[in-house]
PDB file of C-alpha atoms in Angstrom:
ATOM      1  CA  MET A 213       0.000   0.000   0.000  1.00 47.00           C
ATOM      2  CA  ALA A 214       2.758   2.435   0.893  1.00 49.00           C
ATOM      3  CA  GLU A 215       4.573   1.737  -2.368  1.00 54.00           C
ATOM      4  CA  ALA A 216       1.358   2.225  -4.320  1.00 51.00           C
ATOM      5  CA  ALA A 217       0.672   5.528  -2.569  1.00 50.00           C
ATOM      6  CA  ILE A 218       4.160   6.735  -3.364  1.00 49.00           C
ATOM      7  CA  ALA A 219       3.774   5.693  -6.983  1.00 51.00           C
ATOM      8  CA  ALA A 220       0.398   7.438  -7.228  1.00 52.00           C
ATOM      9  CA  ALA A 221       1.697  10.705  -5.712  1.00 51.00           C
ATOM     10  CA  PRO A 222       1.941  13.470  -8.310  1.00 54.00           C
ATOM     11  CA  ALA A 223       5.425  14.565  -9.381  1.00 51.00           C
ATOM     12  CA  PRO A 224       6.500  17.864  -7.851  1.00 52.00           C
ATOM     13  CA  ARG A 225       5.797  20.732 -10.197  1.00 53.00           C
ATOM     14  CA  LEU A 226       8.203  23.542 -10.858  1.00 51.00           C
ATOM     15  CA  ARG A 227       7.344  26.473  -8.652  1.00 60.00           C
ATOM     16  CA  LEU A 228       6.591  29.559 -10.695  1.00 60.00           C
ATOM     17  CA  ASP A 229       7.971  31.769  -7.923  1.00 64.00           C
ATOM     18  CA  SER A 230      11.512  30.714  -8.794  1.00 67.00           C
ATOM     19  CA  LEU A 231      11.091  32.116 -12.311  1.00 73.00           C
ATOM     20  CA  TRP A 232      10.875  35.696 -11.040  1.00 77.00           C
ATOM     21  CA  ILE A 233      14.653  35.770 -10.771  1.00 81.00           C
ATOM     22  CA  ALA A 234      14.964  35.534 -14.550  1.00 80.00           C
ATOM     23  CA  PRO A 235      13.935  39.139 -15.454  1.00 81.00           C
ATOM     24  CA  PRO A 236      16.443  40.876 -13.128  1.00 81.00           C
ATOM     25  CA  LEU A 237      19.190  38.469 -14.234  1.00 83.00           C
ATOM     26  CA  LEU A 238      18.379  39.210 -17.860  1.00 87.00           C
ATOM     27  CA  ILE A 239      18.455  42.957 -17.242  1.00 87.00           C
ATOM     28  CA  LEU A 240      21.807  42.674 -15.431  1.00 82.00           C
ATOM     29  CA  ALA A 241      23.205  40.532 -18.230  1.00 85.00           C
ATOM     30  CA  VAL A 242      22.187  43.005 -20.947  1.00 82.00           C
ATOM     31  CA  LEU A 243      22.911  46.291 -19.181  1.00 81.00           C
ATOM     32  CA  PHE A 244      25.922  45.364 -17.005  1.00 79.00           C
ATOM     33  CA  PHE A 245      27.649  42.033 -17.589  1.00 82.00           C
ATOM     34  CA  TYR A 246      27.659  42.202 -21.400  1.00 83.00           C
ATOM     35  CA  PRO A 247      29.140  45.753 -21.615  1.00 83.00           C
ATOM     36  CA  LEU A 248      31.607  44.884 -18.846  1.00 81.00           C
ATOM     37  CA  GLY A 249      32.611  41.763 -20.746  1.00 85.00           C
ATOM     38  CA  LEU A 250      33.234  43.845 -23.866  1.00 83.00           C
ATOM     39  CA  ILE A 251      35.440  46.226 -21.872  1.00 83.00           C
ATOM     40  CA  VAL A 252      37.425  43.356 -20.365  1.00 84.00           C
ATOM     41  CA  ARG A 253      37.785  41.744 -23.796  1.00 84.00           C
ATOM     42  CA  ALA A 254      38.994  44.998 -25.371  1.00 82.00           C
ATOM     43  CA  SER A 255      41.512  45.551 -22.568  1.00 82.00           C
ATOM     44  CA  PHE A 256      43.515  42.483 -23.715  1.00 82.00           C
ATOM     45  CA  GLY A 257      44.008  43.898 -27.209  1.00 74.00           C
ATOM     46  CA  GLU A 258      42.242  43.337 -30.506  1.00 71.00           C
ATOM     47  CA  ASP A 259      44.624  41.203 -32.543  1.00 66.00           C
ATOM     48  CA  ALA A 260      46.278  38.747 -30.160  1.00 62.00           C
ATOM     49  CA  PRO A 261      44.849  38.977 -26.615  1.00 65.00           C
ATOM     50  CA  SER A 262      47.616  39.080 -24.017  1.00 69.00           C
ATOM     51  CA  LEU A 263      48.624  40.667 -20.728  1.00 78.00           C
ATOM     52  CA  ALA A 264      51.274  42.793 -22.421  1.00 80.00           C
ATOM     53  CA  THR A 265      48.875  45.724 -22.706  1.00 81.00           C
ATOM     54  CA  PHE A 266      48.082  45.536 -18.998  1.00 85.00           C
ATOM     55  CA  GLU A 267      51.768  45.483 -18.115  1.00 85.00           C
ATOM     56  CA  GLN A 268      52.525  48.413 -20.395  1.00 87.00           C
ATOM     57  CA  VAL A 269      49.677  50.559 -19.065  1.00 88.00           C
ATOM     58  CA  LEU A 270      50.061  49.694 -15.375  1.00 88.00           C
ATOM     59  CA  MET A 271      53.771  50.497 -15.435  1.00 90.00           C
ATOM     60  CA  SER A 272      53.374  53.818 -17.247  1.00 90.00           C
ATOM     61  CA  SER A 273      54.057  57.003 -15.306  1.00 91.00           C
ATOM     62  CA  ARG A 274      50.760  58.549 -16.373  1.00 91.00           C
ATOM     63  CA  PHE A 275      48.723  55.686 -14.923  1.00 92.00           C
ATOM     64  CA  LEU A 276      50.710  55.644 -11.683  1.00 93.00           C
ATOM     65  CA  ASP A 277      50.266  59.399 -11.380  1.00 93.00           C
ATOM     66  CA  GLY A 278      46.509  59.046 -11.937  1.00 92.00           C
ATOM     67  CA  LEU A 279      46.262  56.232  -9.390  1.00 93.00           C
ATOM     68  CA  TYR A 280      48.210  58.298  -6.856  1.00 94.00           C
ATOM     69  CA  HIS A 281      45.979  61.357  -7.266  1.00 94.00           C
ATOM     70  CA  THR A 282      42.843  59.189  -7.149  1.00 94.00           C
ATOM     71  CA  ILE A 283      43.825  57.593  -3.841  1.00 94.00           C
ATOM     72  CA  VAL A 284      45.105  60.812  -2.227  1.00 95.00           C
ATOM     73  CA  ILE A 285      42.039  62.834  -3.218  1.00 95.00           C
ATOM     74  CA  ALA A 286      39.579  60.087  -2.224  1.00 95.00           C
ATOM     75  CA  VAL A 287      41.185  59.410   1.180  1.00 95.00           C
ATOM     76  CA  SER A 288      41.657  63.118   1.988  1.00 96.00           C
ATOM     77  CA  ALA A 289      38.122  64.075   0.938  1.00 96.00           C
ATOM     78  CA  THR A 290      36.622  61.146   2.864  1.00 95.00           C
ATOM     79  CA  ALA A 291      38.570  62.025   6.015  1.00 96.00           C
ATOM     80  CA  GLY A 292      37.458  65.646   5.717  1.00 96.00           C
ATOM     81  CA  CYS A 293      33.841  64.582   5.195  1.00 95.00           C
ATOM     82  CA  LEU A 294      33.969  62.365   8.299  1.00 95.00           C
ATOM     83  CA  VAL A 295      35.322  65.132  10.528  1.00 95.00           C
ATOM     84  CA  LEU A 296      33.124  67.900   9.130  1.00 94.00           C
ATOM     85  CA  GLY A 297      30.017  65.729   8.954  1.00 93.00           C
ATOM     86  CA  PHE A 298      30.421  64.493  12.517  1.00 94.00           C
ATOM     87  CA  ILE A 299      30.856  68.011  13.902  1.00 92.00           C
ATOM     88  CA  LEU A 300      27.908  69.456  11.956  1.00 90.00           C
ATOM     89  CA  SER A 301      25.694  66.506  12.890  1.00 90.00           C
ATOM     90  CA  LEU A 302      26.551  66.965  16.574  1.00 90.00           C
ATOM     91  CA  ILE A 303      25.573  70.626  16.379  1.00 89.00           C
ATOM     92  CA  ILE A 304      22.286  69.940  14.582  1.00 88.00           C
ATOM     93  CA  ALA A 305      21.293  67.001  16.799  1.00 85.00           C
ATOM     94  CA  PHE A 306      22.422  68.093  20.269  1.00 85.00           C
ATOM     95  CA  VAL A 307      22.811  71.886  20.241  1.00 82.00           C
ATOM     96  CA  PRO A 308      19.358  73.478  20.279  1.00 74.00           C
ATOM     97  CA  PHE A 309      19.080  76.449  17.928  1.00 77.00           C
ATOM     98  CA  PRO A 310      16.284  77.868  15.773  1.00 79.00           C
ATOM     99  CA  GLY A 311      16.088  76.140  12.419  1.00 76.00           C
ATOM    100  CA  ALA A 312      17.900  72.940  13.419  1.00 74.00           C
ATOM    101  CA  LYS A 313      15.205  70.715  11.892  1.00 76.00           C
ATOM    102  CA  MET A 314      15.177  72.807   8.736  1.00 82.00           C
ATOM    103  CA  ALA A 315      18.968  72.430   8.469  1.00 78.00           C
ATOM    104  CA  GLY A 316      18.562  68.671   8.734  1.00 74.00           C
ATOM    105  CA  ARG A 317      15.978  68.660   5.940  1.00 77.00           C
ATOM    106  CA  LEU A 318      18.213  70.752   3.686  1.00 79.00           C
ATOM    107  CA  ILE A 319      20.780  67.955   3.762  1.00 77.00           C
ATOM    108  CA  ASP A 320      18.507  65.824   1.580  1.00 72.00           C
ATOM    109  CA  THR A 321      18.273  68.697  -0.893  1.00 78.00           C
ATOM    110  CA  VAL A 322      22.062  68.986  -1.124  1.00 77.00           C
ATOM    111  CA  ILE A 323      22.336  65.248  -1.793  1.00 79.00           C
ATOM    112  CA  ALA A 324      19.932  65.609  -4.719  1.00 79.00           C
ATOM    113  CA  LEU A 325      21.944  68.385  -6.405  1.00 80.00           C
ATOM    114  CA  PRO A 326      24.341  67.516  -9.257  1.00 82.00           C
ATOM    115  CA  THR A 327      28.021  67.812  -8.424  1.00 81.00           C
ATOM    116  CA  PHE A 328      28.836  70.335 -11.146  1.00 80.00           C
ATOM    117  CA  LEU A 329      26.671  72.983  -9.438  1.00 84.00           C
ATOM    118  CA  VAL A 330      29.008  73.012  -6.443  1.00 83.00           C
ATOM    119  CA  THR A 331      31.982  73.196  -8.791  1.00 84.00           C
ATOM    120  CA  LEU A 332      30.489  76.173 -10.605  1.00 86.00           C
ATOM    121  CA  ALA A 333      29.732  77.861  -7.288  1.00 86.00           C
ATOM    122  CA  PHE A 334      33.361  77.358  -6.224  1.00 87.00           C
ATOM    123  CA  THR A 335      34.504  78.875  -9.515  1.00 87.00           C
ATOM    124  CA  PHE A 336      32.261  81.922  -9.121  1.00 89.00           C
ATOM    125  CA  ILE A 337      33.463  82.479  -5.537  1.00 88.00           C
ATOM    126  CA  TYR A 338      37.102  81.290  -5.392  1.00 87.00           C
ATOM    127  CA  GLY A 339      38.128  81.347  -9.066  1.00 85.00           C
ATOM    128  CA  SER A 340      40.757  83.678 -10.512  1.00 83.00           C
ATOM    129  CA  ALA A 341      37.990  86.038 -11.636  1.00 82.00           C
ATOM    130  CA  GLY A 342      35.662  85.031  -8.818  1.00 86.00           C
ATOM    131  CA  LEU A 343      33.904  87.205  -6.301  1.00 89.00           C
ATOM    132  CA  LEU A 344      36.472  86.810  -3.514  1.00 90.00           C
ATOM    133  CA  ASN A 345      39.539  87.462  -5.668  1.00 88.00           C
ATOM    134  CA  GLU A 346      37.942  90.426  -7.414  1.00 90.00           C
ATOM    135  CA  THR A 347      37.052  91.964  -4.057  1.00 90.00           C
ATOM    136  CA  LEU A 348      40.536  91.457  -2.577  1.00 89.00           C
ATOM    137  CA  MET A 349      42.241  92.784  -5.689  1.00 90.00           C
ATOM    138  CA  HIS A 350      40.047  95.873  -5.650  1.00 87.00           C
ATOM    139  CA  VAL A 351      40.428  96.546  -1.905  1.00 88.00           C
ATOM    140  CA  PHE A 352      44.192  95.973  -1.713  1.00 87.00           C
ATOM    141  CA  SER A 353      45.058  97.133  -5.270  1.00 84.00           C
ATOM    142  CA  LEU A 354      46.586  93.790  -6.213  1.00 85.00           C
ATOM    143  CA  ASP A 355      47.649  92.873  -9.751  1.00 84.00           C
ATOM    144  CA  LEU A 356      47.240  89.110  -9.349  1.00 85.00           C
ATOM    145  CA  PRO A 357      44.532  87.046  -7.634  1.00 86.00           C
ATOM    146  CA  PRO A 358      45.751  86.268  -4.092  1.00 87.00           C
ATOM    147  CA  ILE A 359      43.695  83.050  -3.785  1.00 86.00           C
ATOM    148  CA  ASP A 360      44.611  80.294  -6.224  1.00 83.00           C
ATOM    149  CA  PHE A 361      43.954  77.034  -4.340  1.00 84.00           C
ATOM    150  CA  LEU A 362      40.924  76.159  -6.480  1.00 84.00           C
ATOM    151  CA  TYR A 363      42.918  74.980  -9.492  1.00 86.00           C
ATOM    152  CA  SER A 364      44.972  72.520  -7.474  1.00 86.00           C
ATOM    153  CA  GLN A 365      44.511  69.198  -5.730  1.00 90.00           C
ATOM    154  CA  TRP A 366      43.229  71.020  -2.631  1.00 91.00           C
ATOM    155  CA  GLY A 367      40.493  72.640  -4.684  1.00 90.00           C
ATOM    156  CA  VAL A 368      39.260  69.237  -5.819  1.00 92.00           C
ATOM    157  CA  ILE A 369      39.366  67.894  -2.249  1.00 94.00           C
ATOM    158  CA  LEU A 370      37.422  70.850  -0.815  1.00 92.00           C
ATOM    159  CA  ALA A 371      34.810  70.639  -3.583  1.00 91.00           C
ATOM    160  CA  GLU A 372      34.311  66.923  -2.962  1.00 93.00           C
ATOM    161  CA  MET A 373      34.060  67.545   0.773  1.00 93.00           C
ATOM    162  CA  THR A 374      31.296  70.070   0.104  1.00 90.00           C
ATOM    163  CA  VAL A 375      29.412  67.636  -2.109  1.00 91.00           C
ATOM    164  CA  TYR A 376      29.774  64.445  -0.065  1.00 93.00           C
ATOM    165  CA  THR A 377      29.639  65.648   3.555  1.00 92.00           C
ATOM    166  CA  PRO A 378      25.804  65.266   3.534  1.00 90.00           C
ATOM    167  CA  PHE A 379      26.320  61.557   2.791  1.00 89.00           C
ATOM    168  CA  ILE A 380      28.005  61.343   6.200  1.00 91.00           C
ATOM    169  CA  MET A 381      25.474  63.529   7.972  1.00 90.00           C
ATOM    170  CA  ARG A 382      22.362  61.678   6.795  1.00 87.00           C
ATOM    171  CA  PRO A 383      23.110  58.341   8.552  1.00 87.00           C
ATOM    172  CA  LEU A 384      24.660  60.165  11.517  1.00 90.00           C
ATOM    173  CA  LEU A 385      21.544  62.239  12.151  1.00 88.00           C
ATOM    174  CA  ALA A 386      19.415  59.100  11.892  1.00 86.00           C
ATOM    175  CA  THR A 387      21.665  57.380  14.441  1.00 88.00           C
ATOM    176  CA  PHE A 388      21.718  60.363  16.805  1.00 88.00           C
ATOM    177  CA  SER A 389      17.912  60.386  16.863  1.00 85.00           C
ATOM    178  CA  THR A 390      17.964  56.863  18.361  1.00 86.00           C
ATOM    179  CA  ILE A 391      20.376  57.666  21.209  1.00 84.00           C
ATOM    180  CA  ASP A 392      18.675  57.680  24.598  1.00 81.00           C
ATOM    181  CA  GLN A 393      18.844  61.240  25.894  1.00 79.00           C
ATOM    182  CA  ALA A 394      18.680  59.895  29.451  1.00 81.00           C
ATOM    183  CA  GLN A 395      22.203  58.504  29.089  1.00 82.00           C
ATOM    184  CA  ILE A 396      23.529  61.941  28.179  1.00 82.00           C
ATOM    185  CA  GLU A 397      21.589  63.623  30.994  1.00 80.00           C
ATOM    186  CA  VAL A 398      22.840  61.114  33.578  1.00 81.00           C
ATOM    187  CA  ALA A 399      26.426  61.440  32.386  1.00 81.00           C
ATOM    188  CA  SER A 400      26.160  65.234  32.484  1.00 80.00           C
ATOM    189  CA  SER A 401      24.664  65.187  35.986  1.00 81.00           C
ATOM    190  CA  LEU A 402      27.567  63.049  37.166  1.00 79.00           C
ATOM    191  CA  GLY A 403      30.026  65.683  35.991  1.00 80.00           C
ATOM    192  CA  ALA A 404      31.032  64.310  32.601  1.00 78.00           C
ATOM    193  CA  ARG A 405      32.265  67.040  30.264  1.00 85.00           C
ATOM    194  CA  PRO A 406      30.881  67.334  26.703  1.00 82.00           C
ATOM    195  CA  LEU A 407      34.022  65.864  25.112  1.00 87.00           C
ATOM    196  CA  ARG A 408      33.833  62.819  27.377  1.00 86.00           C
ATOM    197  CA  ILE A 409      30.140  62.348  26.584  1.00 85.00           C
ATOM    198  CA  VAL A 410      30.935  62.500  22.887  1.00 85.00           C
ATOM    199  CA  ARG A 411      33.841  60.071  23.237  1.00 86.00           C
ATOM    200  CA  GLN A 412      32.161  57.478  25.476  1.00 85.00           C
ATOM    201  CA  ILE A 413      28.469  57.676  24.504  1.00 86.00           C
ATOM    202  CA  ILE A 414      27.877  59.341  21.153  1.00 88.00           C
ATOM    203  CA  LEU A 415      30.928  58.153  19.211  1.00 88.00           C
ATOM    204  CA  PRO A 416      30.499  54.406  19.936  1.00 88.00           C
ATOM    205  CA  ALA A 417      26.827  54.606  18.960  1.00 87.00           C
ATOM    206  CA  SER A 418      27.641  56.444  15.732  1.00 89.00           C
ATOM    207  CA  LEU A 419      30.488  54.155  14.633  1.00 87.00           C
ATOM    208  CA  PRO A 420      28.339  52.022  12.254  1.00 85.00           C
ATOM    209  CA  ALA A 421      26.980  55.196  10.617  1.00 88.00           C
ATOM    210  CA  LEU A 422      30.498  56.628  10.287  1.00 90.00           C
ATOM    211  CA  VAL A 423      31.760  53.415   8.702  1.00 87.00           C
ATOM    212  CA  ALA A 424      28.799  53.257   6.306  1.00 84.00           C
ATOM    213  CA  GLY A 425      28.933  56.923   5.329  1.00 88.00           C
ATOM    214  CA  GLY A 426      32.716  56.988   5.082  1.00 90.00           C
ATOM    215  CA  SER A 427      32.794  53.876   2.908  1.00 87.00           C
ATOM    216  CA  LEU A 428      30.164  55.356   0.620  1.00 87.00           C
ATOM    217  CA  CYS A 429      32.110  58.612   0.362  1.00 92.00           C
ATOM    218  CA  LEU A 430      35.279  56.694  -0.453  1.00 92.00           C
ATOM    219  CA  LEU A 431      33.528  54.809  -3.239  1.00 90.00           C
ATOM    220  CA  LEU A 432      32.028  57.987  -4.679  1.00 91.00           C
ATOM    221  CA  THR A 433      35.223  60.021  -4.507  1.00 93.00           C
ATOM    222  CA  VAL A 434      37.292  57.264  -6.119  1.00 93.00           C
ATOM    223  CA  ASN A 435      34.926  57.352  -9.107  1.00 92.00           C
ATOM    224  CA  GLU A 436      34.314  61.125  -9.137  1.00 91.00           C
ATOM    225  CA  PHE A 437      34.636  62.613 -12.608  1.00 90.00           C
ATOM    226  CA  GLY A 438      32.567  65.785 -12.905  1.00 87.00           C
ATOM    227  CA  ILE A 439      34.271  67.782 -10.147  1.00 90.00           C
ATOM    228  CA  VAL A 440      37.780  67.047 -11.402  1.00 90.00           C
ATOM    229  CA  LEU A 441      36.802  67.849 -14.982  1.00 88.00           C
ATOM    230  CA  PHE A 442      34.964  71.098 -14.193  1.00 85.00           C
ATOM    231  CA  ILE A 443      37.668  72.471 -11.895  1.00 86.00           C
ATOM    232  CA  GLY A 444      40.394  71.658 -14.396  1.00 80.00           C
ATOM    233  CA  ALA A 445      43.106  71.469 -11.745  1.00 78.00           C
ATOM    234  CA  LYS A 446      46.581  71.647 -13.226  1.00 77.00           C
ATOM    235  CA  ASP A 447      48.464  68.319 -13.280  1.00 81.00           C
ATOM    236  CA  VAL A 448      45.664  66.608 -11.304  1.00 87.00           C
ATOM    237  CA  ILE A 449      44.522  63.567 -13.285  1.00 90.00           C
ATOM    238  CA  THR A 450      42.484  60.815 -11.654  1.00 93.00           C
ATOM    239  CA  LEU A 451      41.624  57.410 -13.091  1.00 93.00           C
ATOM    240  CA  PRO A 452      38.122  58.413 -14.344  1.00 93.00           C
ATOM    241  CA  LEU A 453      39.583  61.530 -15.985  1.00 93.00           C
ATOM    242  CA  LEU A 454      42.370  59.443 -17.509  1.00 93.00           C
ATOM    243  CA  ILE A 455      39.808  57.039 -18.979  1.00 93.00           C
ATOM    244  CA  TYR A 456      37.971  59.997 -20.519  1.00 92.00           C
ATOM    245  CA  SER A 457      41.204  61.440 -21.871  1.00 91.00           C
ATOM    246  CA  LYS A 458      42.340  58.176 -23.461  1.00 91.00           C
ATOM    247  CA  ALA A 459      38.969  57.225 -24.953  1.00 89.00           C
ATOM    248  CA  ILE A 460      37.537  60.590 -26.077  1.00 89.00           C
ATOM    249  CA  GLN A 461      40.565  62.780 -26.714  1.00 86.00           C
ATOM    250  CA  GLU A 462      43.233  60.283 -27.815  1.00 87.00           C
ATOM    251  CA  PHE A 463      40.971  57.491 -29.214  1.00 88.00           C
ATOM    252  CA  ASP A 464      43.134  54.927 -27.415  1.00 88.00           C
ATOM    253  CA  TYR A 465      40.312  52.593 -26.480  1.00 89.00           C
ATOM    254  CA  THR A 466      42.502  49.668 -25.453  1.00 88.00           C
ATOM    255  CA  THR A 467      44.343  51.716 -22.835  1.00 89.00           C
ATOM    256  CA  ALA A 468      41.054  53.261 -21.696  1.00 91.00           C
ATOM    257  CA  CYS A 469      39.571  49.775 -21.219  1.00 91.00           C
ATOM    258  CA  VAL A 470      42.602  48.633 -19.211  1.00 91.00           C
ATOM    259  CA  ILE A 471      42.272  51.605 -16.863  1.00 92.00           C
ATOM    260  CA  ALA A 472      38.508  51.059 -16.676  1.00 92.00           C
ATOM    261  CA  VAL A 473      39.032  47.440 -15.606  1.00 92.00           C
ATOM    262  CA  VAL A 474      41.454  48.586 -12.898  1.00 92.00           C
ATOM    263  CA  ASN A 475      38.936  51.197 -11.742  1.00 92.00           C
ATOM    264  CA  VAL A 476      36.156  48.600 -11.585  1.00 91.00           C
ATOM    265  CA  VAL A 477      38.355  46.180  -9.617  1.00 91.00           C
ATOM    266  CA  LEU A 478      39.300  48.993  -7.224  1.00 91.00           C
ATOM    267  CA  SER A 479      35.650  49.932  -6.733  1.00 90.00           C
ATOM    268  CA  LEU A 480      34.564  46.343  -6.145  1.00 89.00           C
ATOM    269  CA  GLY A 481      37.397  45.874  -3.666  1.00 88.00           C
ATOM    270  CA  LEU A 482      36.354  48.983  -1.745  1.00 86.00           C
ATOM    271  CA  TYR A 483      32.737  47.811  -1.769  1.00 85.00           C
ATOM    272  CA  SER A 484      33.787  44.420  -0.362  1.00 86.00           C
ATOM    273  CA  LEU A 485      35.735  46.136   2.410  1.00 79.00           C
ATOM    274  CA  TYR A 486      32.692  48.320   3.041  1.00 77.00           C
ATOM    275  CA  ARG A 487      30.452  45.284   3.542  1.00 81.00           C
ATOM    276  CA  LEU A 488      33.021  43.610   5.811  1.00 80.00           C
ATOM    277  CA  ALA A 489      33.433  46.775   7.880  1.00 73.00           C
ATOM    278  CA  ILE A 490      29.683  47.198   8.233  1.00 73.00           C
ATOM    279  CA  ALA A 491      29.264  43.572   9.309  1.00 77.00           C
ATOM    280  CA  HIS A 492      32.094  43.900  11.835  1.00 72.00           C
ATOM    281  CA  PHE A 493      31.298  47.295  13.362  1.00 65.00           C
ATOM    282  CA  GLY A 494      27.571  47.398  12.817  1.00 56.00           C
ATOM    283  CA  GLY A 495      26.567  43.992  14.099  1.00 48.00           C
ATOM    284  CA  ARG A 496      22.838  43.441  13.806  1.00 44.00           C
ATOM    285  CA  ARG A 497      22.260  47.100  12.992  1.00 48.00           C
ATOM    286  CA  ALA A 498      24.566  46.969   9.969  1.00 42.00           C
ATOM    287  CA  GLY A 499      21.730  46.406   7.554  1.00 42.00           C
ATOM    288  CA  LEU A 500      19.811  49.395   8.898  1.00 42.00           C
ATOM    289  CA  VAL A 501      22.570  51.932   8.245  1.00 45.00           C
TER     290      VAL A 501
END
């Protein structure tokens, strides 16, 4: 009887729910994996694919210079965003002043703005013919603009700090809103100074948000193109700008594809470190940041 029942049982049918994974996989294959495969294929050369092109490009002084500027600008801008974002978030969240909530809402607006607007604003204010230089030259009767940091590596770093600091502040403000105010009040009543409260209560609670926001800023600054291009800093060439220069201006598509592959690998490596850092520092709250 048992064998007959087993034989009469209907064969398991394919669940239709499992087919829903096909459309997103198809979209990824067409819009991401196929173009990426073409770039990787082109990076090995057209005639006889080999690693010689990679070796030639990776050892060139121009690539090494671009990699150096990319890393220095990304790390410096991210560090500046972390410090500035943490200080501004502390002021907005814990220092009562009129308009604090409005300032927090404006952060979302800044995130939505394109990066070139900040670059243009920097040019109008700090450029050679900008408002600040024109005023100083007129007041002090100067022949040359006294402020010229904009067209340098520091100008790029400050512009990126202006653009990406809100990406640090947004998760920080969300984290600060969950901190129990009673802990701060008790610590203050026991004589703890503000710096100690920040160091022992606020900073540990905000560490997952700092790691998440800082990792995101690092990813964005490594791949930043518009700010570097619009500022036109002298002798400051990053990997995205080098890809543009090789592909659009020099029509050297093989070299551009090699650099693009390196940039993709660098970005994926940073993203992997970001996920590991979030899992380590964030614990169960890592997915909420």
